[in-house]
Short mmCIF file of C-alpha atoms in Angstrom, two decimals:
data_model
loop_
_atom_site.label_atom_id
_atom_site.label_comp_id
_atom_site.label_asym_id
_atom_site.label_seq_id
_atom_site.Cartn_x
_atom_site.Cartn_y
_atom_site.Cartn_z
CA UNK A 1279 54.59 121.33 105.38
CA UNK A 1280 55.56 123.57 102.08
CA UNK A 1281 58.42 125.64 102.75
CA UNK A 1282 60.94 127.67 100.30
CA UNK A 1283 63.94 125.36 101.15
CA UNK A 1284 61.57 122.12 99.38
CA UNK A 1285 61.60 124.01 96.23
CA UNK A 1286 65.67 123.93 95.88
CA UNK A 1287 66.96 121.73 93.20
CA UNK A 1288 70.07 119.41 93.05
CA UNK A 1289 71.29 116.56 91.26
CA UNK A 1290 70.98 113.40 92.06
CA UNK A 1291 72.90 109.85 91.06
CA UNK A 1292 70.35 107.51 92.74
CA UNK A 1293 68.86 106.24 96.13
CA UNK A 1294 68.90 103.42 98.49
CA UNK A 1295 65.85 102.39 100.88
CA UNK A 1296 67.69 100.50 103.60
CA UNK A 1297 71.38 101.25 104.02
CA UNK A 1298 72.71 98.81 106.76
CA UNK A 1299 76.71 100.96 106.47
CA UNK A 1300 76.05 104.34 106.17
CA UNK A 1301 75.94 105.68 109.38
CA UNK A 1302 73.77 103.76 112.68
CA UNK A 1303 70.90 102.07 112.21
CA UNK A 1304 68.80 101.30 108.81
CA UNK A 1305 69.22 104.52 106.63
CA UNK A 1306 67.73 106.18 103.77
CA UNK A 1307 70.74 107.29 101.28
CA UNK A 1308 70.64 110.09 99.14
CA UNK A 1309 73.58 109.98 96.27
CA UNK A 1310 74.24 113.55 95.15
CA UNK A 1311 75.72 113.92 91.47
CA UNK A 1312 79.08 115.92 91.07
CA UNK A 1313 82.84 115.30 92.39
CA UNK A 1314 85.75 117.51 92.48
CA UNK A 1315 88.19 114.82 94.00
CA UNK A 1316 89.41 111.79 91.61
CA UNK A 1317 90.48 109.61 94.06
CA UNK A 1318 92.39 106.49 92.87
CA UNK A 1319 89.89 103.96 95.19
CA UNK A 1320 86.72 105.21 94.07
CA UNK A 1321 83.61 103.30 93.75
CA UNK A 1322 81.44 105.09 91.98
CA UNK A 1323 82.91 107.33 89.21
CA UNK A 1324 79.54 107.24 87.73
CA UNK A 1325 78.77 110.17 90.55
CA UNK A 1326 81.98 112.47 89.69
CA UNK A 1327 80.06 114.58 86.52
CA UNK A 1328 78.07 117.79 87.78
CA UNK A 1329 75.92 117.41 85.02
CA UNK A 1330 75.06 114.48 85.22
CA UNK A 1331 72.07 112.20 88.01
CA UNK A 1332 68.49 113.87 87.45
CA UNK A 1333 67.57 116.51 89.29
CA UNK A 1334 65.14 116.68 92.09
CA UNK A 1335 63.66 119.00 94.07
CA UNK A 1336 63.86 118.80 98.46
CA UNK A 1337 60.05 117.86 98.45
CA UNK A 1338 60.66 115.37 95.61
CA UNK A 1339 63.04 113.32 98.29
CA UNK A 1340 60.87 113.56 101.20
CA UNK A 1341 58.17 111.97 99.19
CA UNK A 1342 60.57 109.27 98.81
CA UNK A 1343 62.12 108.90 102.19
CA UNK A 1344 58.45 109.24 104.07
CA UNK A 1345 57.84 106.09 102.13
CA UNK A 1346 60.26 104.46 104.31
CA UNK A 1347 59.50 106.02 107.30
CA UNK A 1348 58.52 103.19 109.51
CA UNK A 1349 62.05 101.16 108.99
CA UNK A 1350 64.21 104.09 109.63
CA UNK A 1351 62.48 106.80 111.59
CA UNK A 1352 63.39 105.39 115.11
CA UNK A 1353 66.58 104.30 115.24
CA UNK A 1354 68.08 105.05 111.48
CA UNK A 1355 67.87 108.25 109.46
CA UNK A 1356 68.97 109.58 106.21
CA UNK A 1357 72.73 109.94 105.16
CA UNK A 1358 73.81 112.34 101.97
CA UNK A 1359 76.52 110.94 100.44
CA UNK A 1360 77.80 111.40 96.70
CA UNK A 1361 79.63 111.80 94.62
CA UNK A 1362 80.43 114.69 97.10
CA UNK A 1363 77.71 116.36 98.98
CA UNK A 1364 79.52 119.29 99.61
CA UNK A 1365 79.50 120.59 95.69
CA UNK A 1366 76.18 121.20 96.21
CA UNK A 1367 75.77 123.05 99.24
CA UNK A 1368 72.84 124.92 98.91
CA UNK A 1369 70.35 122.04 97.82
CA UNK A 1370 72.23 119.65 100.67
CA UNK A 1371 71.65 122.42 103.08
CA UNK A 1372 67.83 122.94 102.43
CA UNK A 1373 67.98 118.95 102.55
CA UNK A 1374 69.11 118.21 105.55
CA UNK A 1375 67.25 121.19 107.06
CA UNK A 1376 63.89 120.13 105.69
CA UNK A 1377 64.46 116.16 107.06
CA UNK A 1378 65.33 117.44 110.56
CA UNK A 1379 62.62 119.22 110.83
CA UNK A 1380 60.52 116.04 109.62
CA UNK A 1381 62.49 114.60 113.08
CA UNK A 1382 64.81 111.85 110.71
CA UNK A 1383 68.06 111.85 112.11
CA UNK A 1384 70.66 113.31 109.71
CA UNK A 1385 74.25 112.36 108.66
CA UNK A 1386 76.69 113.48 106.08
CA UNK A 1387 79.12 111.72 104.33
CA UNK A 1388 81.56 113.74 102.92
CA UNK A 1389 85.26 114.02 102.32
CA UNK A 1390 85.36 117.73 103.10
CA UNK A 1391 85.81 119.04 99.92
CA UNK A 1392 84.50 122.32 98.97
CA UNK A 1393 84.28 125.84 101.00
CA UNK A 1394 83.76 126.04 104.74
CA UNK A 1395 81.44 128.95 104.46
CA UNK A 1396 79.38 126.95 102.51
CA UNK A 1397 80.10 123.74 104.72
CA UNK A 1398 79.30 125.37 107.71
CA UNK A 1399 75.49 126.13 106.66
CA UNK A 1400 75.00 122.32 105.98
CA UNK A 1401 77.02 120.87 109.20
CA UNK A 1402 74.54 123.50 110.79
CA UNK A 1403 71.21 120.93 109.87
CA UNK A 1404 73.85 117.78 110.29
CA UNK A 1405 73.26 115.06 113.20
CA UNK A 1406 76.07 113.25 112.13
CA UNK A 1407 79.75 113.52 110.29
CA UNK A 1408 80.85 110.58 108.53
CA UNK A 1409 84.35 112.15 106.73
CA UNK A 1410 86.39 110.23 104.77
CA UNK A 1411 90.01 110.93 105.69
CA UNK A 1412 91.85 109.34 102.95
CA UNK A 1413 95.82 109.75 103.61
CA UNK A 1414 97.76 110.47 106.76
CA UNK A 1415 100.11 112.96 104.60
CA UNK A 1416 99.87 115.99 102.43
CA UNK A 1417 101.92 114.17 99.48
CA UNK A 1418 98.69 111.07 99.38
CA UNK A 1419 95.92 113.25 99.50
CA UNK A 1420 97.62 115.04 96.20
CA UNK A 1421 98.64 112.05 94.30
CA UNK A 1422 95.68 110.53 94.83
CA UNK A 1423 93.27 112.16 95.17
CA UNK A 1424 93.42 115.92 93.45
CA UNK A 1425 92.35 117.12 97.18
CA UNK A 1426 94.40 118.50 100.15
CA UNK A 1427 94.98 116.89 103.78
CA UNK A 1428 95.33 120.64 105.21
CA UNK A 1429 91.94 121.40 103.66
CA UNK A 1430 90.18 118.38 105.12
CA UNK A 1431 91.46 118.71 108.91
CA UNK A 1432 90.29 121.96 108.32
CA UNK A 1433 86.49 120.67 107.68
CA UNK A 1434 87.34 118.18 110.89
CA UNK A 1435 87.99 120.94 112.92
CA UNK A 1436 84.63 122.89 111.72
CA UNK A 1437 82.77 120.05 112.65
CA UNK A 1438 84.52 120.05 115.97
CA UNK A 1439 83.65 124.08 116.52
CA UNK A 1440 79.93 123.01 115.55
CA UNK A 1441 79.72 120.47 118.07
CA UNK A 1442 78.89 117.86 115.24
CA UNK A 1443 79.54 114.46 116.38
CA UNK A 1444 82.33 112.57 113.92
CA UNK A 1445 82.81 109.31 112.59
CA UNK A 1446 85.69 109.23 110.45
CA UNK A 1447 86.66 106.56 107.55
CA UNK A 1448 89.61 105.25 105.80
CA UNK A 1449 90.05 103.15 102.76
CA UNK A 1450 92.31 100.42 103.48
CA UNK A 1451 94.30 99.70 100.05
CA UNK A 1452 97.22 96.90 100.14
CA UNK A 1453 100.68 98.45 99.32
CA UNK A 1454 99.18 102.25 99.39
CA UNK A 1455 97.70 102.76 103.09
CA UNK A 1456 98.01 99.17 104.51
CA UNK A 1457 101.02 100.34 106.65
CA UNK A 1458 100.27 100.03 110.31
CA UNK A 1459 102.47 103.18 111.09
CA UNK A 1460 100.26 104.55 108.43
CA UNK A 1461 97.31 103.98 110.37
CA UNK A 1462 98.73 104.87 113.70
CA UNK A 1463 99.55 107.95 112.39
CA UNK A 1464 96.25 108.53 110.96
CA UNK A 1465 94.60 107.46 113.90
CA UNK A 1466 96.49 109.87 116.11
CA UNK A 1467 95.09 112.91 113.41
CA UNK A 1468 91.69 111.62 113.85
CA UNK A 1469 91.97 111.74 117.57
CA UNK A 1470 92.66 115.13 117.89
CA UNK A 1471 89.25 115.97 117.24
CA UNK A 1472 87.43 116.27 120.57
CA UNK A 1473 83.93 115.20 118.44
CA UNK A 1474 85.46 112.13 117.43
CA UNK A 1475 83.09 109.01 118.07
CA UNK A 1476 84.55 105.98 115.43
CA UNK A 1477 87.42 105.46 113.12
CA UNK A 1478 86.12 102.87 110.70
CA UNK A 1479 88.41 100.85 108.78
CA UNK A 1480 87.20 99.80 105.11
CA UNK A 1481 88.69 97.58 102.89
CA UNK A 1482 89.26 97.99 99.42
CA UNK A 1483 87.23 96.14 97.15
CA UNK A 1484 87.04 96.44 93.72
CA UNK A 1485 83.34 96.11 92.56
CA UNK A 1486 83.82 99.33 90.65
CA UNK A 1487 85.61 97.93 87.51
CA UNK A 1488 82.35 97.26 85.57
CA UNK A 1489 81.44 100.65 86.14
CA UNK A 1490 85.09 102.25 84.90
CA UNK A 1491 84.96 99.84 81.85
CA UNK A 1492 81.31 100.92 81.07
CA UNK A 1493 82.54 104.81 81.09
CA UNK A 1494 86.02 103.25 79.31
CA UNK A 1495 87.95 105.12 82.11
CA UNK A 1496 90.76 102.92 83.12
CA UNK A 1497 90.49 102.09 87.15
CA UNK A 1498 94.03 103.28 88.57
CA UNK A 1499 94.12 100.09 91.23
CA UNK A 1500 92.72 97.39 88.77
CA UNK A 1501 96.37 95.40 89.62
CA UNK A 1502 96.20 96.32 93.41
CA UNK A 1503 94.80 93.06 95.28
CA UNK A 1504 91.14 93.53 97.67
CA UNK A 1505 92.09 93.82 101.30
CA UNK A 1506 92.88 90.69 103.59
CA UNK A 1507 90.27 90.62 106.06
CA UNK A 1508 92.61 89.62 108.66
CA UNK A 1509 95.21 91.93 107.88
CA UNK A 1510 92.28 94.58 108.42
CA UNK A 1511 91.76 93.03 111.71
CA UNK A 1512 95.20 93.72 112.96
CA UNK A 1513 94.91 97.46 111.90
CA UNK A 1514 91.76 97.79 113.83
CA UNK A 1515 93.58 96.59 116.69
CA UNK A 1516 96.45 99.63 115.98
CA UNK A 1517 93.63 101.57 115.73
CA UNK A 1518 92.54 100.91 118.98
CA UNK A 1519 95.77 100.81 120.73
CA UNK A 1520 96.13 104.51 119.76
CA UNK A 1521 92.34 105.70 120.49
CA UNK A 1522 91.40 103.41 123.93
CA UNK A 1523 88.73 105.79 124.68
CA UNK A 1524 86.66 105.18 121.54
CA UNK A 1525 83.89 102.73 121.45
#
């Protein structure tokens, strides 16, 4: 059905049929254009212009996501991620309005950048939180990233007052956030959050570099090694030493 909200444009990087990571089940994922942060892990830096992806209208990405309706419908759904879904809150908003009402189940993967007014119309037509919480201190997120760790508990505690279930994610980088006290301590943040459902643990890889070397930006952890599996096990453990209750 035609309604005003499947006429609002946004930008768009690219798409993915069948994401098996973003979120449960098979998913549809939606890659907004535009970045505020500049993280020093990031993945796709390809995403971080405003300007740049092709822009789309709501109706123009149900066409596409109805295609995979019978894969995802049941048991997946449809994630917005980015770039950073949250610099375009109007189109992610009509979005994620217009797929629940198409009954797909809807999650968000955000860091929390960007204003909670505007966040708060978009968590409002969200399923599902996934919020990358990217340092356990103040001093990381702004060295890092160009964001702020008072800002982003902030967004986790919106999503908590809208009753939005939470998964929440952390880049695990060796020498940078590979400290278990680092990871107790985020834990313990994450935990505070009655919504909470997960704390995923991801390790960094570094897949990115043909990308940076393609836009001839230099990749600030080209020298920093990819993450030991095992050593990521034994964090997971910390993890759930400090949060028994989760799943």
């Amino acid at each position: 059905m035609q309604t005003p909200e499947n006429g609002v444009k946004g930008r768009i990087h690219s798409f993915l049929s069948m994401g098996a990571v973003d979120g449960p089940g098979l998913r549809y994922v939606v890659f907004l254009q535009g970045c505020p942060l500049r993280c020093a892990c990031c993945h796709n830096p390809d995403t971080w212009d405003a300007a740049g992806g092709t822009e789309y209208t709501v109706e123009d990405v149900l066409r596409r996501v109805r295609r995979c309706k019978p894969y995802i419908y049941e048991s997946g759904g449809v994630t917005v991620t980015g770039g950073e879904p949250l610099a375009q809150p109007v189109f992610t908003a009509a979005l994620l309005k217009a797929l629940r009402a198409e009954g797909y189940h809807t999650a968000l993967d955000t860091s929390g950048a960007g204003a909670l007014a505007a966040a708060r119309e978009v968590l409002a037509h969200t399923d599902l939180v996934l919020a990358d919480l990217k340092f356990s201190s103040e001093e990381g997120y702004r060295a890092h990233t160009g964001g702020s760790l008072a800002h982003t508990l902030d967004f986790l505690a919106l999503t908590q007052e809208l009753g939005v279930p939470l998964w929440v994610r952390h880049v695990v980088i060796p020498g940078l956030t590979d400290g278990e006290a680092h990871i107790r301590a985020l834990a313990r943040m994450a935990g505070q959050f009655h919504n909470l459902q997960k704390v995923e643990l991801l390790g960094f890889r570094k897949l990115c570099l043909e990308k940076y070397g393609a836009m001839g930006v230099p990749f600030p952890l080209a020298d920093t090694p990819e993450m030991d599996a095992a050593a990521l096990c034994r964090l997971e453990d910390a993890v759930r030493r400090e949060l028994p209750d989760l799943a």
